[in-house]
Amino acid sequence: MPADLASMDHSELLELMNELGEPKFRAKQVLEWLSRGVRPAGMKNIPLKLREKLAEIPYGGAEIIERRYSQKDETVKFLYELDDGNIVEGVLMSYSYGKTLCISSQVGCRMGCAFCASTLNGKVRDLTAGEMLSEVTAVERMIPPDDEKKRTVTNIVMMGSGEPLDNYDNTVRFLKRAAAEDGLGISPRNISVSTCGLVPRINDFIKDAPHVTLCISLHAHNDEMRRRTMPIANAYSLSELIPAAKRYADETGRRVIFEYALIEGENSSDEDARALAKLLRGINCHVNLIPLNSVKERHLSGVTRQRAAKFAELLQKLHISATVRRELGTDIDGACGQLRNKYIGSLKEEGK
Ligand code: SAH
């Protein structure tokens, strides 16, 4: 049984009710509250005695403590405080089809990618499944859906801080609860998990979460280039990563998404586009191009939108599906880890 209440599923809550000497039907009632992110004190149809007992169990919450609204688009950036005081961030983006929430899977990250703000101070700890669910339900409590039966958040991307596949069991548990009818009820097709490429875990993922969209942060078309910015490339070469991606596409029948951040003078020339197309030939895939967001602490810069568009055009000519990702929330530190770092930095300056 998980340590925190918000991570539990129906069968675990049944076990808990049994241990507490409570009738079975309470499990379903508690689960309904949990799926809306309500802590024991607010579980109105639960007797006070039981609420008190439940309040003694760690909850696994994430409360929004700061919001930033973009002036340019409808993007909202959040800082969440976890019950132990750690801070993670999330971003809510509006599209024509609904709202996508980008959530974090770890406090910090230990993958060490050279361009990423989330990894600057290493990993602090993994998030529980309950905490990841709380990131979603906290947004829904803030922006309730028009229709009570519907949800505000229609899509989830695990592209915030952390490496989801480095927190594998909690991530899979989260994905199951997010997709479950008695959980968040979000179709797994509308959920994406992004990984820097932990090959053995990708193989597990194909079995454990076949309906979830897999995104792989590639950012390079050969090992030498990839090792310059992504330490994980020392552990797994492209000769292992690319077949794992192909296996995902072949076995699930779903397109694998490759993320490719365009870095000035590094991986973004016409020649690089041709080499990338060659690497990906024969894989049912799509390439998401992102002009690198410059991070103050890092000395790498992104390409212009024009260069990105040209790169995409070249890939398309070579029959590789590619688009340049729309930039959202650039005025509110939309990129990974940026806002959390600023927040923690400002606390340090204030001497807290
Ligand atoms: N650890 C996972 C998910 C988190 S990052 C992963 O590596 O995929 C989500 C995406 O943002 C990844 O593709 C990551 O490489 C990318 N990213 C990180 N910092 C960036 C930056 N400064 N500019 C553009 N993309 C960035």
Short mmCIF file of C-alpha atoms and ligand atoms in Angstrom, two decimals:
data_model
loop_
_atom_site.label_atom_id
_atom_site.label_comp_id
_atom_site.label_asym_id
_atom_site.label_seq_id
_atom_site.Cartn_x
_atom_site.Cartn_y
_atom_site.Cartn_z
CA MET A 1 0.00 0.00 0.00
CA PRO A 2 1.41 3.46 -0.83
CA ALA A 3 2.37 5.74 2.05
CA ASP A 4 0.14 8.64 1.00
CA LEU A 5 -3.62 8.74 0.72
CA ALA A 6 -3.77 10.55 -2.63
CA SER A 7 -1.81 7.71 -4.30
CA MET A 8 -4.28 4.99 -3.32
CA ASP A 9 -6.65 3.19 -5.65
CA HIS A 10 -9.99 1.61 -4.80
CA SER A 11 -8.62 -1.78 -3.74
CA GLU A 12 -6.04 -0.15 -1.47
CA LEU A 13 -8.68 2.05 0.11
CA LEU A 14 -10.81 -1.06 0.70
CA GLU A 15 -7.84 -2.60 2.50
CA LEU A 16 -7.40 0.59 4.51
CA MET A 17 -11.09 0.69 5.51
CA ASN A 18 -10.80 -2.93 6.56
CA GLU A 19 -7.78 -2.11 8.74
CA LEU A 20 -9.63 0.83 10.27
CA GLY A 21 -12.74 -1.29 10.91
CA GLU A 22 -14.86 0.83 8.55
CA PRO A 23 -17.56 -0.34 6.13
CA LYS A 24 -16.50 -1.02 2.54
CA PHE A 25 -18.62 1.72 0.93
CA ARG A 26 -16.44 4.37 2.56
CA ALA A 27 -13.61 3.42 0.16
CA LYS A 28 -15.60 4.65 -2.82
CA GLN A 29 -16.68 7.81 -1.04
CA VAL A 30 -13.09 8.64 -0.06
CA LEU A 31 -11.89 7.92 -3.61
CA GLU A 32 -14.46 10.36 -5.04
CA TRP A 33 -13.07 13.11 -2.84
CA LEU A 34 -9.49 12.18 -3.69
CA SER A 35 -10.21 12.38 -7.42
CA ARG A 36 -11.14 16.02 -6.83
CA GLY A 37 -8.14 16.73 -4.62
CA VAL A 38 -10.08 17.15 -1.38
CA ARG A 39 -8.20 16.45 1.86
CA PRO A 40 -9.83 14.48 4.72
CA ALA A 41 -10.99 17.62 6.59
CA GLY A 42 -13.18 18.54 3.59
CA MET A 43 -14.71 15.07 3.00
CA LYS A 44 -18.24 16.13 3.92
CA ASN A 45 -20.04 12.77 3.83
CA ILE A 46 -17.38 11.03 5.95
CA PRO A 47 -17.92 10.87 9.73
CA LEU A 48 -15.62 13.08 11.79
CA LYS A 49 -13.92 10.10 13.53
CA LEU A 50 -12.88 8.60 10.20
CA ARG A 51 -11.82 12.00 8.82
CA GLU A 52 -9.54 12.34 11.82
CA LYS A 53 -8.06 8.90 11.26
CA LEU A 54 -7.49 9.67 7.57
CA ALA A 55 -5.87 12.99 8.43
CA GLU A 56 -3.17 11.08 10.33
CA ILE A 57 -2.03 9.44 7.07
CA PRO A 58 0.30 11.57 4.87
CA TYR A 59 -1.88 13.06 2.10
CA GLY A 60 0.44 13.70 -0.88
CA GLY A 61 -0.75 17.21 -1.70
CA ALA A 62 0.46 19.97 -4.01
CA GLU A 63 -0.95 23.42 -3.29
CA ILE A 64 -0.65 26.31 -5.73
CA ILE A 65 1.29 29.08 -4.03
CA GLU A 66 2.04 31.34 -6.97
CA ARG A 67 0.52 31.92 -10.40
CA ARG A 68 1.75 33.89 -13.35
CA TYR A 69 -0.51 34.76 -16.24
CA SER A 70 1.07 35.37 -19.61
CA GLN A 71 0.19 38.71 -21.20
CA LYS A 72 0.78 37.21 -24.66
CA ASP A 73 -1.38 34.09 -24.57
CA GLU A 74 -3.57 32.17 -22.12
CA THR A 75 -0.67 30.30 -20.53
CA VAL A 76 -0.56 30.14 -16.73
CA LYS A 77 2.50 29.07 -14.82
CA PHE A 78 2.19 27.67 -11.28
CA LEU A 79 4.42 27.04 -8.37
CA TYR A 80 3.20 24.21 -6.18
CA GLU A 81 4.21 23.62 -2.60
CA LEU A 82 4.35 19.98 -1.53
CA ASP A 83 3.43 18.99 2.02
CA ASP A 84 7.11 18.89 3.06
CA GLY A 85 7.74 22.41 1.75
CA ASN A 86 9.44 21.40 -1.49
CA ILE A 87 8.52 23.41 -4.57
CA VAL A 88 7.71 22.15 -8.08
CA GLU A 89 6.21 23.88 -11.08
CA GLY A 90 3.53 23.34 -13.67
CA VAL A 91 2.22 25.11 -16.77
CA LEU A 92 -1.34 25.24 -18.10
CA MET A 93 -1.65 25.86 -21.83
CA SER A 94 -4.87 26.54 -23.75
CA TYR A 95 -5.43 25.01 -27.16
CA SER A 96 -8.48 24.82 -29.39
CA TYR A 97 -9.15 21.24 -28.20
CA GLY A 98 -8.81 21.92 -24.49
CA LYS A 99 -6.31 22.61 -21.77
CA THR A 100 -2.98 20.84 -21.40
CA LEU A 101 -1.25 20.75 -18.04
CA CYS A 102 2.48 20.19 -17.91
CA ILE A 103 3.40 18.56 -14.60
CA SER A 104 6.61 17.75 -12.71
CA SER A 105 7.60 14.22 -11.69
CA GLN A 106 10.56 14.97 -9.39
CA VAL A 107 11.84 17.82 -7.24
CA GLY A 108 14.87 18.74 -9.34
CA CYS A 109 16.43 16.16 -11.64
CA ARG A 110 19.65 14.14 -11.73
CA MET A 111 19.94 13.71 -15.50
CA GLY A 112 22.23 16.72 -15.92
CA CYS A 113 21.23 17.94 -19.42
CA ALA A 114 23.40 20.97 -20.21
CA PHE A 115 20.55 23.20 -21.38
CA CYS A 116 18.01 22.43 -18.67
CA ALA A 117 17.29 24.59 -15.62
CA SER A 118 15.62 21.75 -13.66
CA THR A 119 18.82 19.83 -13.15
CA LEU A 120 21.07 22.68 -11.97
CA ASN A 121 20.97 21.56 -8.32
CA GLY A 122 20.44 17.85 -8.89
CA LYS A 123 17.53 15.76 -7.67
CA VAL A 124 15.98 16.42 -4.28
CA ARG A 125 13.40 13.63 -4.32
CA ASP A 126 10.83 11.73 -6.36
CA LEU A 127 7.20 12.79 -6.37
CA THR A 128 4.59 10.23 -5.33
CA ALA A 129 1.74 9.38 -7.70
CA GLY A 130 -0.56 11.21 -5.30
CA GLU A 131 1.50 14.38 -5.55
CA MET A 132 1.37 14.25 -9.34
CA LEU A 133 -2.42 13.76 -9.19
CA SER A 134 -2.58 16.69 -6.78
CA GLU A 135 -0.82 18.91 -9.34
CA VAL A 136 -3.81 18.27 -11.62
CA THR A 137 -6.57 18.50 -9.04
CA ALA A 138 -5.14 21.74 -7.59
CA VAL A 139 -5.55 23.38 -11.02
CA GLU A 140 -9.10 22.03 -11.29
CA ARG A 141 -10.01 23.43 -7.88
CA MET A 142 -8.68 26.80 -9.02
CA ILE A 143 -10.41 26.73 -12.43
CA PRO A 144 -13.49 24.51 -12.00
CA PRO A 145 -14.96 23.00 -15.19
CA ASP A 146 -18.19 24.53 -16.59
CA ASP A 147 -19.88 21.16 -16.32
CA GLU A 148 -19.29 19.23 -13.08
CA LYS A 149 -19.02 15.93 -14.96
CA LYS A 150 -16.23 17.26 -17.14
CA ARG A 151 -12.66 18.19 -16.25
CA THR A 152 -10.78 21.44 -16.78
CA VAL A 153 -7.60 19.63 -17.69
CA THR A 154 -8.13 17.53 -20.85
CA ASN A 155 -4.51 16.66 -21.58
CA ILE A 156 -1.43 16.04 -19.46
CA VAL A 157 2.21 16.19 -20.48
CA MET A 158 4.93 15.01 -18.13
CA MET A 159 7.43 17.60 -19.26
CA GLY A 160 7.97 19.64 -16.14
CA SER A 161 10.87 19.11 -13.77
CA GLY A 162 12.22 15.60 -13.38
CA GLU A 163 12.74 12.48 -15.42
CA PRO A 164 9.51 10.46 -15.21
CA LEU A 165 11.16 7.16 -16.12
CA ASP A 166 13.73 7.71 -13.32
CA ASN A 167 10.69 7.65 -11.00
CA TYR A 168 9.18 4.71 -12.80
CA ASP A 169 6.80 3.02 -10.35
CA ASN A 170 5.23 6.29 -9.20
CA THR A 171 4.88 7.45 -12.80
CA VAL A 172 3.12 4.25 -13.88
CA ARG A 173 0.85 4.40 -10.84
CA PHE A 174 0.06 8.04 -11.65
CA LEU A 175 -0.72 7.17 -15.28
CA LYS A 176 -3.10 4.41 -14.18
CA ARG A 177 -4.90 6.70 -11.72
CA ALA A 178 -5.03 9.54 -14.26
CA ALA A 179 -6.65 7.29 -16.86
CA ALA A 180 -8.99 5.41 -14.48
CA GLU A 181 -12.69 6.28 -14.55
CA ASP A 182 -12.62 6.52 -10.75
CA GLY A 183 -9.42 8.59 -10.95
CA LEU A 184 -9.06 11.60 -13.24
CA GLY A 185 -10.75 9.88 -16.20
CA ILE A 186 -8.38 11.38 -18.76
CA SER A 187 -7.85 9.19 -21.83
CA PRO A 188 -4.29 7.80 -21.89
CA ARG A 189 -4.12 8.97 -25.50
CA ASN A 190 -4.27 12.49 -24.14
CA ILE A 191 -1.33 11.90 -21.82
CA SER A 192 2.31 12.22 -22.91
CA VAL A 193 5.41 11.14 -21.05
CA SER A 194 8.73 12.68 -22.02
CA THR A 195 12.01 10.91 -21.33
CA CYS A 196 15.65 11.72 -21.94
CA GLY A 197 16.01 8.09 -23.00
CA LEU A 198 16.31 5.47 -20.22
CA VAL A 199 16.27 2.55 -22.64
CA PRO A 200 15.38 -0.36 -20.28
CA ARG A 201 12.54 1.71 -18.83
CA ILE A 202 11.24 2.52 -22.31
CA ASN A 203 10.96 -1.22 -22.88
CA ASP A 204 9.01 -1.59 -19.62
CA PHE A 205 6.85 1.40 -20.53
CA ILE A 206 5.70 -0.31 -23.74
CA LYS A 207 4.21 -3.07 -21.55
CA ASP A 208 2.98 -0.95 -18.64
CA ALA A 209 1.53 2.09 -20.44
CA PRO A 210 1.01 1.19 -24.12
CA HIS A 211 -1.73 3.78 -24.71
CA VAL A 212 0.23 6.74 -23.39
CA THR A 213 2.16 8.88 -25.90
CA LEU A 214 5.91 8.50 -25.60
CA CYS A 215 8.13 11.51 -26.27
CA ILE A 216 11.88 11.09 -26.46
CA SER A 217 14.22 14.03 -25.98
CA LEU A 218 16.72 13.43 -28.73
CA HIS A 219 18.39 16.81 -29.37
CA ALA A 220 21.19 15.23 -31.45
CA HIS A 221 21.65 12.85 -34.38
CA ASN A 222 24.89 11.16 -33.34
CA ASP A 223 26.34 9.93 -30.05
CA GLU A 224 29.22 12.37 -29.90
CA MET A 225 26.89 15.33 -30.33
CA ARG A 226 24.37 13.93 -27.86
CA ARG A 227 27.02 13.33 -25.18
CA ARG A 228 27.96 17.01 -25.31
CA THR A 229 24.60 18.08 -23.88
CA MET A 230 23.00 14.92 -22.43
CA PRO A 231 24.95 12.79 -19.92
CA ILE A 232 22.40 9.96 -20.36
CA ALA A 233 23.97 9.43 -23.80
CA ASN A 234 27.01 7.98 -22.01
CA ALA A 235 24.81 5.25 -20.58
CA TYR A 236 22.74 4.47 -23.70
CA SER A 237 23.87 5.01 -27.26
CA LEU A 238 21.61 5.90 -30.15
CA SER A 239 22.09 2.34 -31.42
CA GLU A 240 20.06 1.29 -28.35
CA LEU A 241 17.70 4.27 -28.06
CA ILE A 242 16.48 4.39 -31.66
CA PRO A 243 15.51 0.67 -31.78
CA ALA A 244 13.66 1.12 -28.45
CA ALA A 245 11.72 4.03 -29.97
CA LYS A 246 10.93 1.95 -33.05
CA ARG A 247 9.76 -0.91 -30.84
CA TYR A 248 7.35 1.46 -29.06
CA ALA A 249 5.93 2.62 -32.40
CA ASP A 250 5.70 -0.90 -33.85
CA GLU A 251 4.23 -2.58 -30.79
CA THR A 252 1.75 0.12 -29.80
CA GLY A 253 0.82 1.31 -33.28
CA ARG A 254 1.34 4.87 -32.03
CA ARG A 255 3.65 7.54 -33.33
CA VAL A 256 6.67 8.18 -31.19
CA ILE A 257 7.45 11.88 -30.72
CA PHE A 258 11.06 13.04 -30.83
CA GLU A 259 11.83 16.35 -29.21
CA TYR A 260 14.70 18.23 -30.75
CA ALA A 261 15.80 21.53 -29.21
CA LEU A 262 17.56 23.62 -31.83
CA ILE A 263 20.78 25.00 -30.39
CA GLU A 264 22.70 27.68 -32.23
CA GLY A 265 25.93 26.37 -33.76
CA GLU A 266 25.39 22.87 -32.34
CA ASN A 267 22.69 20.77 -34.00
CA SER A 268 20.70 23.09 -36.26
CA SER A 269 22.35 23.29 -39.70
CA ASP A 270 20.94 21.92 -42.97
CA GLU A 271 23.44 19.10 -42.71
CA ASP A 272 22.15 18.30 -39.22
CA ALA A 273 18.58 18.12 -40.58
CA ARG A 274 19.68 15.64 -43.25
CA ALA A 275 21.54 13.49 -40.70
CA LEU A 276 18.50 13.53 -38.39
CA ALA A 277 16.20 12.46 -41.23
CA LYS A 278 18.54 9.58 -42.01
CA LEU A 279 18.57 8.45 -38.38
CA LEU A 280 14.76 8.43 -38.13
CA ARG A 281 13.95 6.88 -41.51
CA GLY A 282 11.49 4.02 -41.25
CA ILE A 283 10.13 4.94 -37.81
CA ASN A 284 6.50 5.97 -37.34
CA CYS A 285 7.38 9.26 -35.70
CA HIS A 286 6.97 13.01 -35.48
CA VAL A 287 9.68 15.54 -34.67
CA ASN A 288 8.82 18.42 -32.37
CA LEU A 289 11.33 21.19 -32.96
CA ILE A 290 11.86 23.69 -30.16
CA PRO A 291 14.20 26.67 -30.53
CA LEU A 292 16.21 26.29 -27.30
CA ASN A 293 14.99 28.55 -24.53
CA SER A 294 18.10 30.28 -23.25
CA VAL A 295 18.52 29.64 -19.56
CA LYS A 296 20.37 32.33 -17.65
CA GLU A 297 22.63 29.84 -15.88
CA ARG A 298 23.60 28.05 -19.12
CA HIS A 299 25.65 29.31 -22.03
CA LEU A 300 23.70 27.87 -24.91
CA SER A 301 21.35 29.82 -27.13
CA GLY A 302 18.43 28.96 -29.35
CA VAL A 303 18.02 29.51 -33.09
CA THR A 304 15.65 32.01 -34.68
CA ARG A 305 12.08 31.00 -35.61
CA GLN A 306 13.15 31.31 -39.27
CA ARG A 307 15.99 28.82 -38.82
CA ALA A 308 13.63 26.44 -37.01
CA ALA A 309 11.07 26.73 -39.83
CA LYS A 310 13.78 25.98 -42.41
CA PHE A 311 14.94 22.95 -40.40
CA ALA A 312 11.35 21.65 -40.26
CA GLU A 313 10.92 22.20 -43.99
CA LEU A 314 14.05 20.20 -44.74
CA LEU A 315 12.87 17.29 -42.58
CA GLN A 316 9.47 17.33 -44.28
CA LYS A 317 11.10 17.25 -47.72
CA LEU A 318 12.93 14.14 -46.55
CA HIS A 319 9.55 12.63 -45.52
CA ILE A 320 9.97 13.08 -41.78
CA SER A 321 6.92 14.64 -40.14
CA ALA A 322 8.06 17.74 -38.24
CA THR A 323 6.65 20.92 -36.73
CA VAL A 324 8.07 23.81 -34.77
CA ARG A 325 6.47 23.94 -31.35
CA ARG A 326 4.43 27.05 -30.70
CA GLU A 327 6.10 29.16 -28.07
CA LEU A 328 3.80 29.80 -25.15
CA GLY A 329 4.40 31.70 -21.98
CA THR A 330 7.80 33.07 -22.98
CA ASP A 331 7.15 36.11 -20.80
CA ILE A 332 6.54 34.01 -17.67
CA ASP A 333 9.57 31.69 -17.65
CA GLY A 334 7.64 28.95 -19.44
CA ALA A 335 10.65 26.64 -19.80
CA CYS A 336 11.41 23.83 -17.36
CA GLY A 337 12.68 24.74 -13.96
CA GLN A 338 13.06 28.44 -14.71
CA LEU A 339 10.41 29.77 -12.38
CA ARG A 340 11.26 27.41 -9.51
CA ASN A 341 14.91 28.46 -9.71
CA LYS A 342 13.95 32.12 -9.65
CA TYR A 343 11.65 31.55 -6.70
CA ILE A 344 14.24 29.61 -4.72
CA GLY A 345 16.88 32.19 -5.73
CA SER A 346 14.69 35.03 -4.46
CA LEU A 347 14.12 33.20 -1.15
CA LYS A 348 17.89 32.93 -0.79
CA GLU A 349 18.27 36.64 -1.50
CA GLU A 350 15.67 37.38 1.14
CA GLY A 351 17.67 35.18 3.52
CA LYS A 352 14.84 32.68 4.10
N1 SAH B 1 13.18 14.56 -18.26
C1 SAH B 1 12.26 14.52 -19.35
C2 SAH B 1 11.12 15.53 -19.25
C3 SAH B 1 11.40 16.92 -18.79
S1 SAH B 1 11.95 18.16 -19.87
C4 SAH B 1 12.98 14.66 -20.66
O1 SAH B 1 14.19 14.86 -20.65
O2 SAH B 1 12.36 14.49 -21.71
C5 SAH B 1 10.81 18.38 -21.17
C6 SAH B 1 11.51 18.77 -22.48
O3 SAH B 1 12.06 20.10 -22.43
C7 SAH B 1 12.67 17.85 -22.84
O4 SAH B 1 12.63 17.56 -24.20
C8 SAH B 1 13.85 18.70 -22.49
O5 SAH B 1 15.02 18.27 -23.15
C9 SAH B 1 13.37 20.08 -22.93
N2 SAH B 1 14.13 21.21 -22.42
C10 SAH B 1 14.77 21.35 -21.25
N3 SAH B 1 15.36 22.56 -21.17
C11 SAH B 1 15.07 23.21 -22.32
C12 SAH B 1 15.39 24.49 -22.83
N4 SAH B 1 16.14 25.34 -22.15
N5 SAH B 1 14.91 24.82 -24.06
C13 SAH B 1 14.15 23.95 -24.76
N6 SAH B 1 13.81 22.73 -24.34
C14 SAH B 1 14.26 22.35 -23.12
#
